[in-house]
Tab-separated table of C-alpha atoms in Angstrom:
chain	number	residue	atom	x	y	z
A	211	UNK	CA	-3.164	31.170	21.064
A	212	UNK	CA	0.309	32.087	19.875
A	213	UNK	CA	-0.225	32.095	16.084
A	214	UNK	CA	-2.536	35.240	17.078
A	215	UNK	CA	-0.184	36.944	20.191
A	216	UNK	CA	0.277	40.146	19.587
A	217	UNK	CA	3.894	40.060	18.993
A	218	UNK	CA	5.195	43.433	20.190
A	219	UNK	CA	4.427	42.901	23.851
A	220	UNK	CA	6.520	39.806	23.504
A	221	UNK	CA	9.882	40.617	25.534
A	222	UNK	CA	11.407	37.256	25.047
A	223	UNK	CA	11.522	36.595	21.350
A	224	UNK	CA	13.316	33.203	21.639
A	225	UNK	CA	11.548	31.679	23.686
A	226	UNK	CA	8.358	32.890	22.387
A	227	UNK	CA	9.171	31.067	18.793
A	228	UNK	CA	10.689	27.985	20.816
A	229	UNK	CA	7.266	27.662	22.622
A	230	UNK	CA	5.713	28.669	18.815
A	231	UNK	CA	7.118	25.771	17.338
A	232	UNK	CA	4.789	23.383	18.728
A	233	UNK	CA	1.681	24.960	17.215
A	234	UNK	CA	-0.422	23.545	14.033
A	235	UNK	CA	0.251	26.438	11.376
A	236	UNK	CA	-2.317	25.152	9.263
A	237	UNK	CA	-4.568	27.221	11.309
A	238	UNK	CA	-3.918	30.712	10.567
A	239	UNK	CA	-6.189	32.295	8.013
A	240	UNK	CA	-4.838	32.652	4.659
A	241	UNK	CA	-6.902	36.011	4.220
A	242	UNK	CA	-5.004	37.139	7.493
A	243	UNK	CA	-0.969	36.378	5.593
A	244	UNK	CA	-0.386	35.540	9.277
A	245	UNK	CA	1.867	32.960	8.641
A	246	UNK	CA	4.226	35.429	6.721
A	247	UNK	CA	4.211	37.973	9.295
A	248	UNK	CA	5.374	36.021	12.109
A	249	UNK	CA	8.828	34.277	9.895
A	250	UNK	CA	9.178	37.431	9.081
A	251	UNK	CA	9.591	38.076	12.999
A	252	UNK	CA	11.351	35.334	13.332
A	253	UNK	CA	14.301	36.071	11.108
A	254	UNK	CA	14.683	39.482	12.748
A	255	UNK	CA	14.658	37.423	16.002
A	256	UNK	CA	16.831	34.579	15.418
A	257	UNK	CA	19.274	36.444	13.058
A	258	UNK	CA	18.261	34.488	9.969
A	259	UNK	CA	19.829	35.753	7.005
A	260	UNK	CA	19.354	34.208	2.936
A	261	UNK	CA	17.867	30.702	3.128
A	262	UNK	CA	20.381	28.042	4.999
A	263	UNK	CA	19.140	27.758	8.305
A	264	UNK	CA	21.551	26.216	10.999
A	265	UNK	CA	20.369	23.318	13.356
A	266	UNK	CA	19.600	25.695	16.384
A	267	UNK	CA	17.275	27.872	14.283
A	268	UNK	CA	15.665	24.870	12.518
A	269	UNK	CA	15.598	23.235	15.976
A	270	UNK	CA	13.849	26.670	17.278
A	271	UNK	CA	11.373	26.982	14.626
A	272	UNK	CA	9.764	23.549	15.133
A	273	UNK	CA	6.422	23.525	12.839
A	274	UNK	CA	6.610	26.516	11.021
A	275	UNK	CA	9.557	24.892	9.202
A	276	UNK	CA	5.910	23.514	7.543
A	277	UNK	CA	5.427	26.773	5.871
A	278	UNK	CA	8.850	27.518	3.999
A	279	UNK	CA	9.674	26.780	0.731
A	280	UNK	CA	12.601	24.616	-1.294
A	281	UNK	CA	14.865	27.522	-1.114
A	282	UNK	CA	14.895	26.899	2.390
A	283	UNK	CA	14.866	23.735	2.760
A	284	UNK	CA	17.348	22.113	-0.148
A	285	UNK	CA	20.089	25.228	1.982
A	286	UNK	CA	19.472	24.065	5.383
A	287	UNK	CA	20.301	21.596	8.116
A	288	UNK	CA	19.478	17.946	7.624
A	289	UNK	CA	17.268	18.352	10.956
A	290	UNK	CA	14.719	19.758	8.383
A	291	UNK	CA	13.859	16.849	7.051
A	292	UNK	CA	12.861	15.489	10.493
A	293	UNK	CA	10.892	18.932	11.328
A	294	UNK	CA	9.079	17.828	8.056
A	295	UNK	CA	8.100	14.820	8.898
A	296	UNK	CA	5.036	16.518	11.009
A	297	UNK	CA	3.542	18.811	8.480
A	298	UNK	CA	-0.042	17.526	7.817
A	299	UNK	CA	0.482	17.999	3.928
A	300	UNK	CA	3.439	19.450	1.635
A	301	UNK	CA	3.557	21.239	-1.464
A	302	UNK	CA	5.105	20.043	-4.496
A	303	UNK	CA	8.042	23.351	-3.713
A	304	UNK	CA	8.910	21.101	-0.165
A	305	UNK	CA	8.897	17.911	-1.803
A	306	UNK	CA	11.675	19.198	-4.555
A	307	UNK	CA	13.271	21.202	-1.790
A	308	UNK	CA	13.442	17.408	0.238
A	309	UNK	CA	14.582	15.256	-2.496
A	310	UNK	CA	17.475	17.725	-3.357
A	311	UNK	CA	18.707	18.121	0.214
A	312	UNK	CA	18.381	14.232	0.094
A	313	UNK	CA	20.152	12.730	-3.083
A	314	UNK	CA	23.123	15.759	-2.014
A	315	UNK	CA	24.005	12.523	0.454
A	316	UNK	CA	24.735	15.262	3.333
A	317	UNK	CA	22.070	14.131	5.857
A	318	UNK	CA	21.929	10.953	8.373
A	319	UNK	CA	20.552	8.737	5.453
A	320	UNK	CA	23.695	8.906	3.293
A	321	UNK	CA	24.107	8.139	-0.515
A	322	UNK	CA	21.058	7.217	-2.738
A	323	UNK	CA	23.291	4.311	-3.590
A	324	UNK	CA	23.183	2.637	0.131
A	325	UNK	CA	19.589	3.383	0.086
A	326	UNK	CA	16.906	0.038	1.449
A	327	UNK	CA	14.653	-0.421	3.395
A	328	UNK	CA	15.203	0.782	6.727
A	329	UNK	CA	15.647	4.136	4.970
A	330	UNK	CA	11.808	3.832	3.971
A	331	UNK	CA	11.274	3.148	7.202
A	332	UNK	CA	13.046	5.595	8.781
A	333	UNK	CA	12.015	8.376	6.201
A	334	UNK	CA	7.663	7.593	6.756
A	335	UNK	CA	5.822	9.645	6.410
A	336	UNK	CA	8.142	11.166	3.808
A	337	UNK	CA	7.703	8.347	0.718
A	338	UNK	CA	4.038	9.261	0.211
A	339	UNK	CA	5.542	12.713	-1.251
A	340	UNK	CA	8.582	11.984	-2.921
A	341	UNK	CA	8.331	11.446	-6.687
A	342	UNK	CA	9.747	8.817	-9.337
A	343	UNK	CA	13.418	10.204	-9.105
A	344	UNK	CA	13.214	8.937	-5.224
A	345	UNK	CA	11.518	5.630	-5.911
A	346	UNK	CA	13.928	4.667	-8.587
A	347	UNK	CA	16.907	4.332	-6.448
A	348	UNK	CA	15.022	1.118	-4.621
A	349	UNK	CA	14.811	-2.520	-6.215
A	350	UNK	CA	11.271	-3.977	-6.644
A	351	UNK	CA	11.998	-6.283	-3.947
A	352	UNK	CA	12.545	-3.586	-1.388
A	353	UNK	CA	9.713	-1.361	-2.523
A	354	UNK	CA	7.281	-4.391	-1.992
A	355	UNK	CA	8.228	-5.175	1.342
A	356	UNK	CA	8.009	-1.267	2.488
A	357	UNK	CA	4.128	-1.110	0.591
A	358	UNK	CA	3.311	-4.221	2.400
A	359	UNK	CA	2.799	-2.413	5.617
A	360	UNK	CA	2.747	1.749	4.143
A	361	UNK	CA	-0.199	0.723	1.897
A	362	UNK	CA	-2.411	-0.303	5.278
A	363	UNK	CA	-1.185	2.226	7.335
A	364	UNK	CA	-1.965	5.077	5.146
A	365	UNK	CA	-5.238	3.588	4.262
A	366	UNK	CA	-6.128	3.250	8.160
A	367	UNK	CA	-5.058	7.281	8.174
A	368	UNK	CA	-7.547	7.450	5.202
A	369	UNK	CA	-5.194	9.125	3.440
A	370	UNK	CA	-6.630	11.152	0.349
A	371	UNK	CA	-7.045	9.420	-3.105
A	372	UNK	CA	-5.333	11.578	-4.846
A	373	UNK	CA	-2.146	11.211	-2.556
A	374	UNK	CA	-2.448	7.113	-3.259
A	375	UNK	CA	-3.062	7.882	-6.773
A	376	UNK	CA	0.558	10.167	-6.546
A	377	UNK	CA	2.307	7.307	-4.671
A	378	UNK	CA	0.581	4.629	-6.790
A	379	UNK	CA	2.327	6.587	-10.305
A	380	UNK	CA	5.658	7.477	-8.179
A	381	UNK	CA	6.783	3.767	-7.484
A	382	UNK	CA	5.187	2.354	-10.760
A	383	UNK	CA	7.101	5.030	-12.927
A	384	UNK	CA	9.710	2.398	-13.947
A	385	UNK	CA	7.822	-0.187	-15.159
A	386	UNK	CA	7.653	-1.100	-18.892
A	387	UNK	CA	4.496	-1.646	-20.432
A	388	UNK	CA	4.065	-5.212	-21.580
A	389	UNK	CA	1.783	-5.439	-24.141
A	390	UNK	CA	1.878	-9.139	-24.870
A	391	UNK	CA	-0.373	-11.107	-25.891
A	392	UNK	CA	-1.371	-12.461	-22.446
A	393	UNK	CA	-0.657	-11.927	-18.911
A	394	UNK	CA	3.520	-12.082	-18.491
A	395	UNK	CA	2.830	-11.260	-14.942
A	396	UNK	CA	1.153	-13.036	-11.668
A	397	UNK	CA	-2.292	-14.053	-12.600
A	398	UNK	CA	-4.482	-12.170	-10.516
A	399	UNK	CA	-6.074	-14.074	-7.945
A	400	UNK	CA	-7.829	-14.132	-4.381
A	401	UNK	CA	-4.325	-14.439	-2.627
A	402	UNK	CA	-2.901	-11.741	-4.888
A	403	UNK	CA	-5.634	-9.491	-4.099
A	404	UNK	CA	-5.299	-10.124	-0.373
A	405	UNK	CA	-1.281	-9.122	-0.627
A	406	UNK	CA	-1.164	-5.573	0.733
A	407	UNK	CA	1.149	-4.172	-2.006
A	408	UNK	CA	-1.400	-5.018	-4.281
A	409	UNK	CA	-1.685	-3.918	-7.523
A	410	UNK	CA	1.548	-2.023	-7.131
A	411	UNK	CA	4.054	-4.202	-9.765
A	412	UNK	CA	1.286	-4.055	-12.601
A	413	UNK	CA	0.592	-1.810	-15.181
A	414	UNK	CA	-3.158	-0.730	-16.825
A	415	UNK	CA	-2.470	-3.235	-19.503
A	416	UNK	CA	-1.079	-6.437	-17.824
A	417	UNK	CA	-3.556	-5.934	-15.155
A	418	UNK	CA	-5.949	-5.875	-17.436
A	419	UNK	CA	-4.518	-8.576	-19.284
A	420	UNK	CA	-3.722	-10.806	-15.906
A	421	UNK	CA	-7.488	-9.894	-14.528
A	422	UNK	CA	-10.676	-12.334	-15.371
A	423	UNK	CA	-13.960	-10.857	-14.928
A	424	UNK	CA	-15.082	-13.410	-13.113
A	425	UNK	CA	-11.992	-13.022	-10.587
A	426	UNK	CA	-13.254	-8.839	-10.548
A	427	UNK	CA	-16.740	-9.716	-9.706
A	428	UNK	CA	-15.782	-12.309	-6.571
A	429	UNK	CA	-13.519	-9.652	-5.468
A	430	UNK	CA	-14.929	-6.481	-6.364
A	431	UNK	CA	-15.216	-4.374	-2.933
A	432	UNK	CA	-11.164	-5.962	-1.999
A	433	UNK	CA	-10.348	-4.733	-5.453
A	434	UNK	CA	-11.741	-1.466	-5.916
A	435	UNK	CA	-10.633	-0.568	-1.695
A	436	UNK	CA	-6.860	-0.831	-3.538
A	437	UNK	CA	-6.934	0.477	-6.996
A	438	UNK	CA	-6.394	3.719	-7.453
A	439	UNK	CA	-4.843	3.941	-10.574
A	440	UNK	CA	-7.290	5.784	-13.317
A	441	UNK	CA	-5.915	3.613	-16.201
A	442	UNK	CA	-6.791	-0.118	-14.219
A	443	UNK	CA	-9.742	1.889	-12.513
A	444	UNK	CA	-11.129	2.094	-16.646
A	445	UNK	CA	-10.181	-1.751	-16.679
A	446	UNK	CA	-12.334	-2.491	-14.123
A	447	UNK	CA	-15.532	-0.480	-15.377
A	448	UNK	CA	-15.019	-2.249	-18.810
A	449	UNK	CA	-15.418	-5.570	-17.253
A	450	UNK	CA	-18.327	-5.177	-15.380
A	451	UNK	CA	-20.105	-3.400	-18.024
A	452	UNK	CA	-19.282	-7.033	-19.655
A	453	UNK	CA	-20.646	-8.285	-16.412
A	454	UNK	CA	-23.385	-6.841	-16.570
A	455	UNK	CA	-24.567	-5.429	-19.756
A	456	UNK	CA	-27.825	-4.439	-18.596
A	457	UNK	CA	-26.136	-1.070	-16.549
A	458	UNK	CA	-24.718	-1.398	-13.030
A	459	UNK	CA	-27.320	-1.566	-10.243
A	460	UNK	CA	-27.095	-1.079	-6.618
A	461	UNK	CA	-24.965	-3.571	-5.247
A	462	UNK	CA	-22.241	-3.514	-7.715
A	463	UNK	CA	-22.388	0.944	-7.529
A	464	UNK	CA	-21.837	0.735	-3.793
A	465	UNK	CA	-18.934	-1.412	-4.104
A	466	UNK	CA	-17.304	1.168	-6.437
A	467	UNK	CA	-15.284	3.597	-4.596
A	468	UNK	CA	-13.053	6.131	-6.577
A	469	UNK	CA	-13.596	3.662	-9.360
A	470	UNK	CA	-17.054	5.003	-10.056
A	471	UNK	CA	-14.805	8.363	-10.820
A	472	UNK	CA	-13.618	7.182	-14.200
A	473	UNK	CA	-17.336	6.972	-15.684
A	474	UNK	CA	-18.092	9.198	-18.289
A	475	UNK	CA	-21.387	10.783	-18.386
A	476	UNK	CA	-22.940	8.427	-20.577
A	477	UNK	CA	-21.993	5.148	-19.119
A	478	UNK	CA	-23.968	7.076	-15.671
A	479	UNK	CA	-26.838	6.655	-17.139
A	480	UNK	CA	-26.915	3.464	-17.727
A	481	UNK	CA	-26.924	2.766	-14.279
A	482	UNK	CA	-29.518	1.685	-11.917
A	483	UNK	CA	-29.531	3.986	-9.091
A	484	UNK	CA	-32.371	3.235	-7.061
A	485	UNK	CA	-31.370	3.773	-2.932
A	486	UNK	CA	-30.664	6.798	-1.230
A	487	UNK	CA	-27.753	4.168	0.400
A	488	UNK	CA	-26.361	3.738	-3.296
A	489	UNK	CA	-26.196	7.802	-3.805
A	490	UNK	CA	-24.309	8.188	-0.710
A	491	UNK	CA	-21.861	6.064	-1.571
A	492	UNK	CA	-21.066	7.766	-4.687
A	493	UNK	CA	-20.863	10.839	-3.071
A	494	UNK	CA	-18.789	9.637	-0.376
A	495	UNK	CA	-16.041	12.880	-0.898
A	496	UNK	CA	-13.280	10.733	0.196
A	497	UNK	CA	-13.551	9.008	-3.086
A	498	UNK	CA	-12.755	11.397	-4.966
A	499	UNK	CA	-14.401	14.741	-7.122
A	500	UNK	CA	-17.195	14.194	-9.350
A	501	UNK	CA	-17.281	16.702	-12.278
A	502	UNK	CA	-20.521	19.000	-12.443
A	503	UNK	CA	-21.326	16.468	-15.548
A	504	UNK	CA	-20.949	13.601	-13.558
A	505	UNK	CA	-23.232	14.789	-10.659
A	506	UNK	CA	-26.250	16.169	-12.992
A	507	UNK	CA	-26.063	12.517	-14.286
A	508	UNK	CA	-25.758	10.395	-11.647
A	509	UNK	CA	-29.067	12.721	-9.716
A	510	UNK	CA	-31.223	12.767	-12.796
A	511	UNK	CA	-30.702	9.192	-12.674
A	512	UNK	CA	-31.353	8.636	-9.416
A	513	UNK	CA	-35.271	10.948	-9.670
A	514	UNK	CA	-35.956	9.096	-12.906
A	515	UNK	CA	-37.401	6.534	-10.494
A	516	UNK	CA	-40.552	6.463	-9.251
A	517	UNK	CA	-41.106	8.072	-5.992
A	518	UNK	CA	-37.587	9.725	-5.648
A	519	UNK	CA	-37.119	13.307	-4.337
A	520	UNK	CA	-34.628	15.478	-3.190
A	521	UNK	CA	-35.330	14.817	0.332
A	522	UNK	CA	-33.040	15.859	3.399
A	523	UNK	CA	-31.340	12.321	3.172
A	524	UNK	CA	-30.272	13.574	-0.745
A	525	UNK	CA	-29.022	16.553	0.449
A	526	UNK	CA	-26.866	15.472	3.263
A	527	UNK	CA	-25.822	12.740	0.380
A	528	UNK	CA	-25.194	15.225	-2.264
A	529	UNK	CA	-23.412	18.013	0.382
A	530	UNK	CA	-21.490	20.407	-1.561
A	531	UNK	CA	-22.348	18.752	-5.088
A	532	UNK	CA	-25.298	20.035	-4.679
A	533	UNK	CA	-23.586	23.162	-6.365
A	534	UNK	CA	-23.669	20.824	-9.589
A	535	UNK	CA	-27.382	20.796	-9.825
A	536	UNK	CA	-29.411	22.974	-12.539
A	537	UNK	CA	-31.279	25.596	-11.303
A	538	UNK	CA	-34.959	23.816	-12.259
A	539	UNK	CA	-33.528	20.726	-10.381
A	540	UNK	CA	-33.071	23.234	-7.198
A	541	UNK	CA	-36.291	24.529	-7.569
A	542	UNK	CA	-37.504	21.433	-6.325
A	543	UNK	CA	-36.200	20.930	-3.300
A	544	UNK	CA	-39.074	22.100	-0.866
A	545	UNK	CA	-38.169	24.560	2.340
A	546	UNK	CA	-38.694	21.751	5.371
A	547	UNK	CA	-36.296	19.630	3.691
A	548	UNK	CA	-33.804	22.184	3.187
A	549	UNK	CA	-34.350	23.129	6.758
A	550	UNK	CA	-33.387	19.352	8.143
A	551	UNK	CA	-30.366	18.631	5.696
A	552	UNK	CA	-26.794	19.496	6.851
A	553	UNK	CA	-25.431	22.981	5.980
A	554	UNK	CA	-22.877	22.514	3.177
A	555	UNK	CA	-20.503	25.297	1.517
A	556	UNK	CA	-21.824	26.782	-1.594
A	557	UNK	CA	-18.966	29.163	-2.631
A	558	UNK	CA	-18.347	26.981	-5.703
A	559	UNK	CA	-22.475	28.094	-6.720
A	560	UNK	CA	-23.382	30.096	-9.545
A	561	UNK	CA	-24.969	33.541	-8.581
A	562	UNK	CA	-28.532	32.232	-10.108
A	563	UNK	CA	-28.126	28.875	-7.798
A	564	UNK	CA	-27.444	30.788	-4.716
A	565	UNK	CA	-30.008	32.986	-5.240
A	566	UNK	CA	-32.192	29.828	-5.216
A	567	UNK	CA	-31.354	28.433	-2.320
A	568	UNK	CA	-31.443	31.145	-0.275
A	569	UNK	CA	-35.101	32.041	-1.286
A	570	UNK	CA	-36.266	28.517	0.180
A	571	UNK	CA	-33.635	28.420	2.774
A	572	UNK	CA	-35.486	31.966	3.790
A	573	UNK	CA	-38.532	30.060	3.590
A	574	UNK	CA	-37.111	27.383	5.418
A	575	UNK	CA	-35.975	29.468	8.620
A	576	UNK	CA	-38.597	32.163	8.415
A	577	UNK	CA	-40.075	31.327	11.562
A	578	UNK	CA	-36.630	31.696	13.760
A	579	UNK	CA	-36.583	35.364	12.398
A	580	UNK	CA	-37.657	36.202	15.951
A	581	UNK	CA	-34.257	35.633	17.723
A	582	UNK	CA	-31.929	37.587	14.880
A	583	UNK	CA	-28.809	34.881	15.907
A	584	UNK	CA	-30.392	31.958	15.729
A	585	UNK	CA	-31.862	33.302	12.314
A	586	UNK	CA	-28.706	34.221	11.023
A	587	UNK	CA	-26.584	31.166	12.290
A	588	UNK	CA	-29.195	28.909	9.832
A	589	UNK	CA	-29.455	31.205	7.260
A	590	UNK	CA	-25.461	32.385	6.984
A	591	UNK	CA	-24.258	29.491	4.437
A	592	UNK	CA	-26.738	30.981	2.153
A	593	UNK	CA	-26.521	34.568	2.214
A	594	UNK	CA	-24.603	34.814	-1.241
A	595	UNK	CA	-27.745	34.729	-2.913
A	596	UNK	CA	-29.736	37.447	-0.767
A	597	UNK	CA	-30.887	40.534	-1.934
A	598	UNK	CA	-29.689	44.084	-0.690
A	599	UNK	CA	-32.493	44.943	1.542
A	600	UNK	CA	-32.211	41.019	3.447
A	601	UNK	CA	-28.536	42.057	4.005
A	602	UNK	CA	-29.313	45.587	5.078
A	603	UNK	CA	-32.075	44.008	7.605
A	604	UNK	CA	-29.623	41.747	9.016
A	605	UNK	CA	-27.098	44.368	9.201
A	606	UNK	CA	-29.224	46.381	11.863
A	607	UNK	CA	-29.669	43.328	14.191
A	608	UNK	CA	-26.768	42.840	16.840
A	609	UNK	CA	-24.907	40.167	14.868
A	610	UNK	CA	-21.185	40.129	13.753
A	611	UNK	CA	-20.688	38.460	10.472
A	612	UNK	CA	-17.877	36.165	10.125
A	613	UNK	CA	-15.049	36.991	7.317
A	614	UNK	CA	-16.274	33.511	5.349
A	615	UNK	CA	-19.592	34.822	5.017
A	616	UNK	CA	-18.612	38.486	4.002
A	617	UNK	CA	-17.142	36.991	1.216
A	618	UNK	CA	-20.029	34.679	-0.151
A	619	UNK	CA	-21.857	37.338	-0.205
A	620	UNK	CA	-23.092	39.145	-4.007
A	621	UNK	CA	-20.747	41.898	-4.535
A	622	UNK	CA	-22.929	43.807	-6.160
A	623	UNK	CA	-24.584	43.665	-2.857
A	624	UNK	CA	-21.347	44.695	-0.675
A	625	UNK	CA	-20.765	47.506	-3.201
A	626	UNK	CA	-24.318	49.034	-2.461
C-alpha cells in the first residue's frame, strides 16, 4: 500500500521510508516510473546527496536499495551488499556495482586473497550473479564443495535456466580446453552424475570426450536435469541422434529439458512427436525460449499425425508460443476450444495473428455478450486484434479497461 501512498500527506518522512523499506519494489508499474519518484523523495528526505550512501540511510532504505544502480552501490556502505542480498533479481549495473565494492577489500569479507568458502557461504544468494572475475579468486577445490549444496538449492528455488547457464560459464571461465585425444578427465559415470556439482569441472569437449552414449542413454533425465551448458547440451543431442538414428520419439523428447533448446529446425523434424504429454514438455517455459522457428517445427510435427488437432490441451501446452504459429495454422483452431484453453499474453503477436484470434475468440464468448464484464473479462487478452466499432461497443458498456489492455490494443484503432 505504500509504494502507491500519496506522499504529500505523509508528515513523517522517516519513518514513512523506514516502514517503506520492507515492501517488494518489483511491484510498481514500470509505465507508472513510480519507483523513481519515490528515491527521488527519499533523497530530499534523508538528505542524500551524489551516490555514497552512509549506513543509516542504507539501513533506512531497506528494499529499494533493489532499484539503484552501480554508482550507488560501488560509493556506499558495505551494509549494501547485505540489503542486496533480498532483491528477487539484479541487473548486470548491480552486479558490477557489487563486485567493485567487493574486491576494494573495505567490507566485512576482507581481501579477495583470504577469500574460501565460508565467504560463499556467507555471500548466497550473491554467487549466482557475480561473474568470472569473482569466481577466479577461489581454488577448484573450494568452488566444488560450495556447488555441492548451491547447485540443489537453487534448483529446488527453480531458479531460471538462463541464471544456471550464467553461473554454469562464470565458475567454468578458467578452465582450459583439453582437446586430447581422449578423456584427461573423470570418466563420466553413474556416481559422477549423481555428484551435485556435476558437470561443473568439464568443458564441451572433454565432456564430450569423457561421455559414452550408452552412459547418456542410462542416465538421460539425471543428465539433462544438470546440464545447462549449450556447448555439452549439443553433445548430448549428437549422441542420441547416434542412439537413435531413426529421430527421437516420445520417451527420449520428454526427458529433454532445456536440452531440446539447442535443436535446430531441421533435426525437429525428425522427431516423433506423437502425445499431447510429449508437447508439454517441450513447452515447459521453465526450460527455456523456443525461437518462432523452433515452435512452427516442433507443432507441424506434432499435426502431421493422424488424428492431432489444436485442441484446448495444445493450447494450454503451447501458451504464449502460440504467437509462433502461422496464421493458416490459427485458422484452425475452432471457437469451443479456444473458449476452454487458458488465456495466454499475445503482445509478442503479429497484427494479422491477433486479428485471428480475436475473430474466434469473439466467436468463442459470443454468448456471454449479455453481461458486458463477464464478456469483456474473456475477451480482454484478445482485443489487439478487434476492429474499431467492437472497441467503440465495448467502450459504451460500464467497464474500465485496464492499462495492459489499452496498450494491446491496434493503434490505428486508439487513434480513431
Amino acid at each position: 500500500m505504500l509504494l502507491y501512498y500519496d506522499y504529500g500527506t505523509v508528515q513523517d518522512c522517516n519513518s514513512y521510508f523506514i516502514f517503506l523499506g520492507g515492501a517488494d519494489f518489483s511491484i510498481p508499474s514500470s509505465i507508472l516510473k513510480r519507483q523513481h519518484a519515490l528515491f527521488n523523495n527519499a533523497q530530499t528526505c534523508l538528505g542524500i546527496s551524489g551516490f555514497s550512501l552512509s549506513n543509516s540511510q542504507v539501513g533506512i532504505l531497506g528494499n529499494m536499495i533493489c532499484t539503484l544502480d552501480s554508482s550507488y552501490i560501488q560509493n556506499s556502505d558495505p551494509l549494501i551488499i547485505e540489503k542486496l542480498k533480498n532483491c528477487g533479481d539484479l541487473t548486470a549495473s548491480q552486479v558490477t556495482g557489487i563486485q567493485t565494492l567487493l574486491f576494494s577489500g573495505n567490507t566485512p569479507y576482507g581481501k579477495s586473497s583470504t577469500w574460501n568458502l565460508q565467504t560463499l557461504e556467507q555471500l548466497d544468494p550473491l554467487p549466482l550473479y557475480l561473474n568470472q572475475d569473482f569466481w577466479a579468486r577461489f581454488t577448484s577445490t573450494v568452488k566444488k564443495t560450495f556447488l555441492q549444496s548451491f547447485i540443489p538449492a537453487l534448483r529446488t528455488k527453480k531458479t531460471p535456466v538462463t541464471k544456471l547457464q550464467n553461473l554454469f560459464t562464470a565458475c567454468n571461465s578458467n578452465l582450459r580446453s583439453r582437446r586430447a585425444a581422449g578423456c584427461t578427465t573423470d570418466e563420466i559415470t553413474e556416481a559422477i552424475i549423481t555428484d551435485p556439482s556435476f558437470p561443473h569441472f568439464y568443458d564441451s569437449t572433454q565432456f564430450d570426450l569423457c561421455l559414452n552414449v550408452t552412459t547418456l542413454t542410462s542416465n538421460l533425465a539425471a543428465i539433462t536435469q544438470k546440464v545447462v551448458d549449450l556447448g555439452m547440451e549439443r553433445v548430448i543431442l549428437n549422441k542420441l541422434n547416434q542412439a537413435y538414428p531413426s529421430g527421437l520419439g516420445d520417451s527420449v523428447l520428454q526427458l529433454l529439458g532445456s536440452t531440446s533448446r539447442v535443436a535446430d529446425v531441421s533435426e525437429i523434424y525428425t522427431w516423433n512427436i506423437t502425445s499431447i504429454d510429449t508437447l508439454s514438455s517441450l513447452m515447459n517455459p521453465t526450460n527455456g525460449a523456443w525461437t518462432s522457428e523452433q515452435v512452427d517445427a516442433i507443432i507441424m510435427v506434432y499435426l502431421s499425425v493422424a488424428g492431432q488437432t489444436l485442441g484446448s490441451a495444445e493450447l494450454n501446452a503451447i501458451g504464449s508460443n502460440i504467437c509462433s504459429l502461422s496464421v493458416s495454422v490459427l485458422n484452425n483452431i475452432t471457437a469451443d476450444n479456444l473458449k476452454n484453453a487458458n488465456h495466454v499474453n499475445l503482445l509478442s503477436c503479429s497484427m494479422d495473428q491477433k486479428i485471428v484470434l480475436y475473430n474466434i475468440a469473439n466467436i468463442s464468448f459470443s454468448d456471454m455478450q449479455i453481461n458486458s464484464t463477464e464478456y469483456y473479462m474473456l475477451i480482454a487478452p484478445f482485443l489487439g486484434g478487434a476492429p474499431v466499432a467492437d472497441i467503440q461497443e465495448l467502450s459504451t458498456q460500464n467497464i474500465n479497461m485496464d492499462i495492459s489492455t489499452f496498450l494491446s490494443l491496434n493503434s490505428a484503432v486508439v487513434m480513431v
